[in-house]
PDB file of C-alpha atoms in Angstrom:
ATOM      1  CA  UNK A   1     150.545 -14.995 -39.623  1.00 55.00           C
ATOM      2  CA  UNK A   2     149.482 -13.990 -43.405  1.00 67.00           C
ATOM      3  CA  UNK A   3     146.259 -13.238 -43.782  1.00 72.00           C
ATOM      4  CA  UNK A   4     145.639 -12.558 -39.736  1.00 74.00           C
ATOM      5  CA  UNK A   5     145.356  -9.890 -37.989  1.00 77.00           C
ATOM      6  CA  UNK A   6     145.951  -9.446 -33.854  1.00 78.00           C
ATOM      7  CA  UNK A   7     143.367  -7.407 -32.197  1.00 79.00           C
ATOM      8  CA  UNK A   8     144.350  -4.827 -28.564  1.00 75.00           C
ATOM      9  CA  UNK A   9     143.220  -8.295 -26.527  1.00 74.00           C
ATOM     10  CA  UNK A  10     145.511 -10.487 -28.296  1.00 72.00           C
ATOM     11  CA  UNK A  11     142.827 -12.179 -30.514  1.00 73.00           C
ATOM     12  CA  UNK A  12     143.762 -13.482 -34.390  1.00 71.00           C
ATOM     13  CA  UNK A  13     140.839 -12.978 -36.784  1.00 70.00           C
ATOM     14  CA  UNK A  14     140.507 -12.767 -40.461  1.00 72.00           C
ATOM     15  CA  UNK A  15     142.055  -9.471 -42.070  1.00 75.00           C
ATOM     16  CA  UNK A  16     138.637  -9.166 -44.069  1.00 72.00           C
ATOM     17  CA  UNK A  17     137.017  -8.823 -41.298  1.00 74.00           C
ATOM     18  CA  UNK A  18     136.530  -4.902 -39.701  1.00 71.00           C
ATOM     19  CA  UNK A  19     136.697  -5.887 -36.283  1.00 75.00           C
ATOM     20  CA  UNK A  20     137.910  -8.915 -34.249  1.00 76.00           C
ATOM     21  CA  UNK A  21     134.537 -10.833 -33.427  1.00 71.00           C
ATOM     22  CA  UNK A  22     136.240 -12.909 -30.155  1.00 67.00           C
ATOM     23  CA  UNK A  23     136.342  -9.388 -28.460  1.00 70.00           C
ATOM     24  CA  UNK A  24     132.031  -9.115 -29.583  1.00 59.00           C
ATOM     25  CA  UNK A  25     130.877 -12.809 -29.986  1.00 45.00           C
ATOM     26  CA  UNK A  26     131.489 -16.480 -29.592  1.00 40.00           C
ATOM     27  CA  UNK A  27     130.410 -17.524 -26.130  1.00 38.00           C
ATOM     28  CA  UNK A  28     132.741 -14.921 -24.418  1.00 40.00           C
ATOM     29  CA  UNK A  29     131.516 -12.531 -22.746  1.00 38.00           C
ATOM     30  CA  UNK A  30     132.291  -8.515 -23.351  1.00 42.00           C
ATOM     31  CA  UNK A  31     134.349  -8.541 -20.298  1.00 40.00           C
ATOM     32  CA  UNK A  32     137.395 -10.525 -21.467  1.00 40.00           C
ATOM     33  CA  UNK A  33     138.117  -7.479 -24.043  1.00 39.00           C
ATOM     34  CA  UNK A  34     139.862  -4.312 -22.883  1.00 39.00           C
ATOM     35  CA  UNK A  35     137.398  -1.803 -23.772  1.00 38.00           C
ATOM     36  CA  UNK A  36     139.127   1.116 -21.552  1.00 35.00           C
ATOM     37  CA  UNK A  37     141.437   1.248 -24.848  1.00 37.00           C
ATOM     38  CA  UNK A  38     140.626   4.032 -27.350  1.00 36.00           C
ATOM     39  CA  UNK A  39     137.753   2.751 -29.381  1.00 40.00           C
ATOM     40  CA  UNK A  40     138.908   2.856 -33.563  1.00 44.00           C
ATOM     41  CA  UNK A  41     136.840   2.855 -36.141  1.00 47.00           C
ATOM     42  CA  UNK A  42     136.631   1.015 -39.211  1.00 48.00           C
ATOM     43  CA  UNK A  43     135.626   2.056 -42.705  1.00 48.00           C
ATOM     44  CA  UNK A  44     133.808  -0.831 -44.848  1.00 52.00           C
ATOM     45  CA  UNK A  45     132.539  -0.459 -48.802  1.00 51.00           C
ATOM     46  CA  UNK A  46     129.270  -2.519 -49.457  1.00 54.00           C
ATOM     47  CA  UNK A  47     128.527  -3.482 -52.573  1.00 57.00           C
ATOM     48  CA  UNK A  48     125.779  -1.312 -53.017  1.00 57.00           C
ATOM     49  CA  UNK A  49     128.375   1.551 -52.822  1.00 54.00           C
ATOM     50  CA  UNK A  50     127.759   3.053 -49.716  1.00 52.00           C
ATOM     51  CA  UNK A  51     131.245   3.688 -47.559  1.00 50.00           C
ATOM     52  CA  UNK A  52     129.823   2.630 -43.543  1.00 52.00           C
ATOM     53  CA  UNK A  53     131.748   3.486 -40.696  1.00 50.00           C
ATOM     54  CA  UNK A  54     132.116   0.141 -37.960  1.00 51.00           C
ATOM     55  CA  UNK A  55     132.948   0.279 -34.672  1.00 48.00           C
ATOM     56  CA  UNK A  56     133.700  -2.450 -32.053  1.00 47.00           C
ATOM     57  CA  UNK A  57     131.093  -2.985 -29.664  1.00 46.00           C
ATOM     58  CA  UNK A  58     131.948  -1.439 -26.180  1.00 43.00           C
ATOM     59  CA  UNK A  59     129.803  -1.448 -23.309  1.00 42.00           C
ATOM     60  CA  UNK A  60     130.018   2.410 -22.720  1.00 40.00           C
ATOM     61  CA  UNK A  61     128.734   2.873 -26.312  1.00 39.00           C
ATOM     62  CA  UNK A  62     125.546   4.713 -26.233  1.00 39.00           C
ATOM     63  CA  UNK A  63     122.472   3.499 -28.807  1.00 37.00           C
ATOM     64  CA  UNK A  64     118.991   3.026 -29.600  1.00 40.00           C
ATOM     65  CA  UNK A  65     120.009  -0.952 -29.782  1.00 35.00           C
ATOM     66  CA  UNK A  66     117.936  -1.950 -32.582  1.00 37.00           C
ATOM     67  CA  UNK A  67     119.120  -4.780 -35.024  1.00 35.00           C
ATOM     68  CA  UNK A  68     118.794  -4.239 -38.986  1.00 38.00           C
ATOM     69  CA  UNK A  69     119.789  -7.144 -41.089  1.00 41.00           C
ATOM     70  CA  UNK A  70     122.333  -8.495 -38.902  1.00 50.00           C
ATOM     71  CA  UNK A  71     123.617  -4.895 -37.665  1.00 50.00           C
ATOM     72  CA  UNK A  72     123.099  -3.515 -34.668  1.00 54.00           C
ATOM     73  CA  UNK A  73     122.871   0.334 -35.613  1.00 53.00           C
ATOM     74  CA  UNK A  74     125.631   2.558 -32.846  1.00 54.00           C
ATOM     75  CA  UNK A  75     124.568   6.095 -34.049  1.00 57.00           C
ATOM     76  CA  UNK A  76     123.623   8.280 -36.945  1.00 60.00           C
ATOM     77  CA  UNK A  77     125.870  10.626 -38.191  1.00 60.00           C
ATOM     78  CA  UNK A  78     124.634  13.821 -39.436  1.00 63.00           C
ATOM     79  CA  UNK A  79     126.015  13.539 -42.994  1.00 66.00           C
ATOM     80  CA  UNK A  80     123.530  10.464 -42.724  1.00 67.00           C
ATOM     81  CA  UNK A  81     126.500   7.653 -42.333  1.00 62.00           C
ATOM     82  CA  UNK A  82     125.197   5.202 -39.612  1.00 59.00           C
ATOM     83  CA  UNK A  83     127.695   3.766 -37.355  1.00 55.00           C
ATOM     84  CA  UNK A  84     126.964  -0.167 -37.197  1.00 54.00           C
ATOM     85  CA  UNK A  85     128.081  -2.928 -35.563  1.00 51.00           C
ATOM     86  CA  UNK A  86     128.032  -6.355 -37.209  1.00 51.00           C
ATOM     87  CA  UNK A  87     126.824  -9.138 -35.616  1.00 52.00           C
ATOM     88  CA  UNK A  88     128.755 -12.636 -36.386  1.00 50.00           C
ATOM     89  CA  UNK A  89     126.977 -15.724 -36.228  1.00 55.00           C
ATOM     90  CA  UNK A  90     128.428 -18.961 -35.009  1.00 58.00           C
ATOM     91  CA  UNK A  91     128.829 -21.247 -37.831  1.00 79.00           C
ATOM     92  CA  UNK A  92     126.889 -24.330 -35.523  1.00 87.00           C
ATOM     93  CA  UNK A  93     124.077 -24.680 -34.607  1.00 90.00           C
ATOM     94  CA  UNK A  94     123.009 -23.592 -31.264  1.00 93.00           C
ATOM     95  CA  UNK A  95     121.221 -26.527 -29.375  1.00 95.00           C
ATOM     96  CA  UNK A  96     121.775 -25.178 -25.296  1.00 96.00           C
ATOM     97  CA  UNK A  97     121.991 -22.885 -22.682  1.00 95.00           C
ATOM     98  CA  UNK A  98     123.733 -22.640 -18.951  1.00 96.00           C
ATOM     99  CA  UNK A  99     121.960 -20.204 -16.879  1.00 95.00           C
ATOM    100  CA  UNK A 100     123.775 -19.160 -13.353  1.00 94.00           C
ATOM    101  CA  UNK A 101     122.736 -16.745 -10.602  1.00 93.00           C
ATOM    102  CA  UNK A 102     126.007 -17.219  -9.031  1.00 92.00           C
ATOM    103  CA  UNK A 103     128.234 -14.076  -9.904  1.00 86.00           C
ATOM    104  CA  UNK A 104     125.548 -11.967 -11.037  1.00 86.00           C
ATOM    105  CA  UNK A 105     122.199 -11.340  -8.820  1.00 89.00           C
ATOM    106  CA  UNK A 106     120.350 -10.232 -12.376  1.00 90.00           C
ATOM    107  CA  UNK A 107     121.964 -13.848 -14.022  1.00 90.00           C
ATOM    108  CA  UNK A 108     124.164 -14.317 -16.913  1.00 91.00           C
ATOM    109  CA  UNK A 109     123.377 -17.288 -19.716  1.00 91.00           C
ATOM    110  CA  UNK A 110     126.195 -18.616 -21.971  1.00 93.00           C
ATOM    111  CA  UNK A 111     124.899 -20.650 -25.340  1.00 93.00           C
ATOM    112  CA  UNK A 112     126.122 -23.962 -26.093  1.00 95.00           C
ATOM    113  CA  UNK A 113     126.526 -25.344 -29.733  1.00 94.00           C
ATOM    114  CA  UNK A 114     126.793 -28.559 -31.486  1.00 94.00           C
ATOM    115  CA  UNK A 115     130.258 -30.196 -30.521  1.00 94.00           C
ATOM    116  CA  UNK A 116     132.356 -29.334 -27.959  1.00 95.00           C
ATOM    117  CA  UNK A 117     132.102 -26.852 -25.458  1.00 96.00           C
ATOM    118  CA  UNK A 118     134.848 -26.147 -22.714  1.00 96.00           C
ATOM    119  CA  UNK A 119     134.114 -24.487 -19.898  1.00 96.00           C
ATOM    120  CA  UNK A 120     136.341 -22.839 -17.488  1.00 94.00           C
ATOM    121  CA  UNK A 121     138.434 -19.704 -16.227  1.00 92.00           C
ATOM    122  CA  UNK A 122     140.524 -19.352 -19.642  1.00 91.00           C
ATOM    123  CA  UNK A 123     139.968 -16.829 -21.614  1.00 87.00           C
ATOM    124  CA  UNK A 124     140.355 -19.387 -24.846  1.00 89.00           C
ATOM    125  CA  UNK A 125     137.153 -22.006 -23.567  1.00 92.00           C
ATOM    126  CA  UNK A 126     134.313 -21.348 -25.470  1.00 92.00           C
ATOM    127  CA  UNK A 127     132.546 -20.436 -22.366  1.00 93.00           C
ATOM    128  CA  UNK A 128     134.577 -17.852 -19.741  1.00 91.00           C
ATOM    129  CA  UNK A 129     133.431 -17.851 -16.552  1.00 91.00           C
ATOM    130  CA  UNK A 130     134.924 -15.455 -13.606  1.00 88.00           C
ATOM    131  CA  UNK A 131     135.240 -17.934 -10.969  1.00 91.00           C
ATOM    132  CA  UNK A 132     138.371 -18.482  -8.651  1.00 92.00           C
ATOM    133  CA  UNK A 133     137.696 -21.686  -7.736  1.00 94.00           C
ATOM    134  CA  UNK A 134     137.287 -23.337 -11.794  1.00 94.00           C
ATOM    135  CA  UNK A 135     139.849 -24.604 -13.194  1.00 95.00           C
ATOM    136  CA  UNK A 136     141.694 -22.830 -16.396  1.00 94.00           C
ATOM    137  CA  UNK A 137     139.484 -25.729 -18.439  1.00 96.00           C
ATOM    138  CA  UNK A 138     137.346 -27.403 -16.271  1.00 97.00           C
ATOM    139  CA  UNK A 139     134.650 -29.354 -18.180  1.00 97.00           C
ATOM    140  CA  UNK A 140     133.306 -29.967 -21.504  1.00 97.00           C
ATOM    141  CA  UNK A 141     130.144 -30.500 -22.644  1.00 97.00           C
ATOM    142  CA  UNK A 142     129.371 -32.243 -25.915  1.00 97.00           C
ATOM    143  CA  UNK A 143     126.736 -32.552 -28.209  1.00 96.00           C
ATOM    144  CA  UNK A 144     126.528 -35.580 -30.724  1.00 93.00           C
ATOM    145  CA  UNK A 145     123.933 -37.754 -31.634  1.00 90.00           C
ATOM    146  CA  UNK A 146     120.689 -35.573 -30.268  1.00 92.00           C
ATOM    147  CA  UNK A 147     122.991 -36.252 -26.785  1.00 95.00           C
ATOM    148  CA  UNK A 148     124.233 -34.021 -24.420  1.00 97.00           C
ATOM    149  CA  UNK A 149     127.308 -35.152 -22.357  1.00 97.00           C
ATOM    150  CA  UNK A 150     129.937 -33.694 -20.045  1.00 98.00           C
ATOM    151  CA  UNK A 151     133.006 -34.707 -18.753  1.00 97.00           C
ATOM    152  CA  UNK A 152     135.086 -33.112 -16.256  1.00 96.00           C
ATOM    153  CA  UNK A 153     138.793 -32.265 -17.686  1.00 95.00           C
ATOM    154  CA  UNK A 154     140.789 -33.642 -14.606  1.00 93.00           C
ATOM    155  CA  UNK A 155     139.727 -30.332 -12.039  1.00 94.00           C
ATOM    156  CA  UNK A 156     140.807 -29.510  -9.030  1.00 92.00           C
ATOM    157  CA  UNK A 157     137.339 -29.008  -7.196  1.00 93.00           C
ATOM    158  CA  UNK A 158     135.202 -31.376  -9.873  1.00 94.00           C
ATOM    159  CA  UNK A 159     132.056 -31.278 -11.629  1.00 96.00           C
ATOM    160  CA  UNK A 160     129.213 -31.668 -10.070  1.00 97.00           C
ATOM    161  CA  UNK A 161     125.577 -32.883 -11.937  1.00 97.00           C
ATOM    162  CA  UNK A 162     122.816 -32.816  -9.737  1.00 97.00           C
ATOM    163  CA  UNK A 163     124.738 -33.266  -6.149  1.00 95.00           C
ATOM    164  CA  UNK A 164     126.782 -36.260  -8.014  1.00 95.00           C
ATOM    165  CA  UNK A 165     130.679 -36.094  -8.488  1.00 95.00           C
ATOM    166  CA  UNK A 166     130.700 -36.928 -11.967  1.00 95.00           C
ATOM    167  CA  UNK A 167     135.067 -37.569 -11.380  1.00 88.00           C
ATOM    168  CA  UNK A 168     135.855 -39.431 -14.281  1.00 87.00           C
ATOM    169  CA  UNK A 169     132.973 -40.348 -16.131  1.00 92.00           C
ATOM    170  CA  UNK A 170     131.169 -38.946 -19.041  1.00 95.00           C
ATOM    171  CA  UNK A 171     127.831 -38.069 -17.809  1.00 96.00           C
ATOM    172  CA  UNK A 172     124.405 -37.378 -19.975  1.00 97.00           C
ATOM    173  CA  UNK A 173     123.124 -34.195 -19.561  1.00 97.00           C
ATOM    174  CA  UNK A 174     118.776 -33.719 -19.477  1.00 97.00           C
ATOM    175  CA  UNK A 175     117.009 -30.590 -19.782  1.00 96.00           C
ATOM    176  CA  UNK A 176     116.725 -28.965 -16.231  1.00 96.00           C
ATOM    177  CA  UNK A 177     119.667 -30.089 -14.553  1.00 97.00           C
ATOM    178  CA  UNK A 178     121.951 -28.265 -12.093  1.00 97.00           C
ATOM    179  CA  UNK A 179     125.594 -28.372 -13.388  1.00 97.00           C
ATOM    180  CA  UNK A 180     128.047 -27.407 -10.148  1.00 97.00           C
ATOM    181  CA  UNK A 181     131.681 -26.086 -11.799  1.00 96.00           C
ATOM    182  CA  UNK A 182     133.753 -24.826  -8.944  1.00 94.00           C
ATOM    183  CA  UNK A 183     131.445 -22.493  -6.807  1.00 94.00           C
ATOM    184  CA  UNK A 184     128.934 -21.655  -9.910  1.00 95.00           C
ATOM    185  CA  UNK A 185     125.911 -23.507 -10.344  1.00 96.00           C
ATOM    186  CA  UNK A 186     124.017 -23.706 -13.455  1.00 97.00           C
ATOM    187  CA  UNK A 187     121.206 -24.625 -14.890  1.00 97.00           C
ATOM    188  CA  UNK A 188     121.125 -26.452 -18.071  1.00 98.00           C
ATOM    189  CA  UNK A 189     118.142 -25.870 -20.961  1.00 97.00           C
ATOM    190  CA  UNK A 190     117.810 -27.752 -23.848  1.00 96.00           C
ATOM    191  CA  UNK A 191     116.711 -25.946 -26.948  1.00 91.00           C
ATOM    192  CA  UNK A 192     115.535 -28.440 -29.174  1.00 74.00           C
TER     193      UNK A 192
END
């Protein structure tokens, strides 16, 4: 595809940009990328004329974690060249979260934006969860109108809100309620 590039994972992104932001950002968590690949990095002129060196973010990549104008600073070089990471921001608006205790004891939290938001096992749903029992795209959850609602996308174990087999209806969504997609429960948090 012109003006595309393919990352390692299989992700197309803009050739502008210096690394694939799926494989960083976007509701998917750092897991779906192969990070046991060789980390490259990327060499980016700013306009104020200073050559920085970018690398992909990687959870074995060792920092002080701190964010400066939208990059995350990796390491210092000793010529003085910083190695940065740059943050991409989803281009809606964030309105939600779904917070679940139910792979991880410390709990994970996965942000939901304005429009649609599929959930489910694939690795293309805006919001990848590793659970056996959800379907590839199990549910979506949309937000129009100041409303939150979900609908289940014909799965094989349901969706669940509040104890209630939602089946085939689209259900509205409050602040505080439990959310059951295959054997994960979460919470959902309004943030408006």
């Amino acid at each position: 595809m012109k003006g595309f590039t393919k990352c390692a994972n299989g992700h197309y992104y803009k050739e502008e940009l210096a690394a694939c932001p799926y494989c960083q950002v976007g509701g998917r968590p750092a897991a779906v990328a192969d990070h046991k690949k060789e980390t490259q990095l990327y060499t980016e002129n700013k306009d104020d004329g200073k050559t920085r060196l970018v690398i992909p973010k990687s959870p074995s990549a060792q920092s002080d974690s701190r964010t400066v104008f939208g990059e995350e600073v990796i390491a210092e070089l000793e010529s003085g060249q910083k190695v940065v990471q740059k943050e991409y921001r989803s281009v809606r608006k964030l309105v939600g979260w779904l917070v679940t205790y139910s792979f991880d004891k410390m709990g994970a939290d996965f942000r939901l934006y304005e429009g649609r938001n599929v959930i489910g096992r694939d690795v293309e749903c805006n919001i990848t969860v590793p659970d056996k029992t959800m379907s590839g795209k199990h549910a979506t959850i949309l937000f129009k109108g100041d409303k939150f609602k979900i609908k289940d996308e014909l799965s094989s174990h349901g969706t669940f809100v509040n104890d209630c087999d939602i089946e085939d209806e689209t259900v509205e969504l409050h602040d505080n309620d439990l959310i059951r997609l295959g054997e994960t429960i979460f919470k959902f948090k309004i943030a408006l």
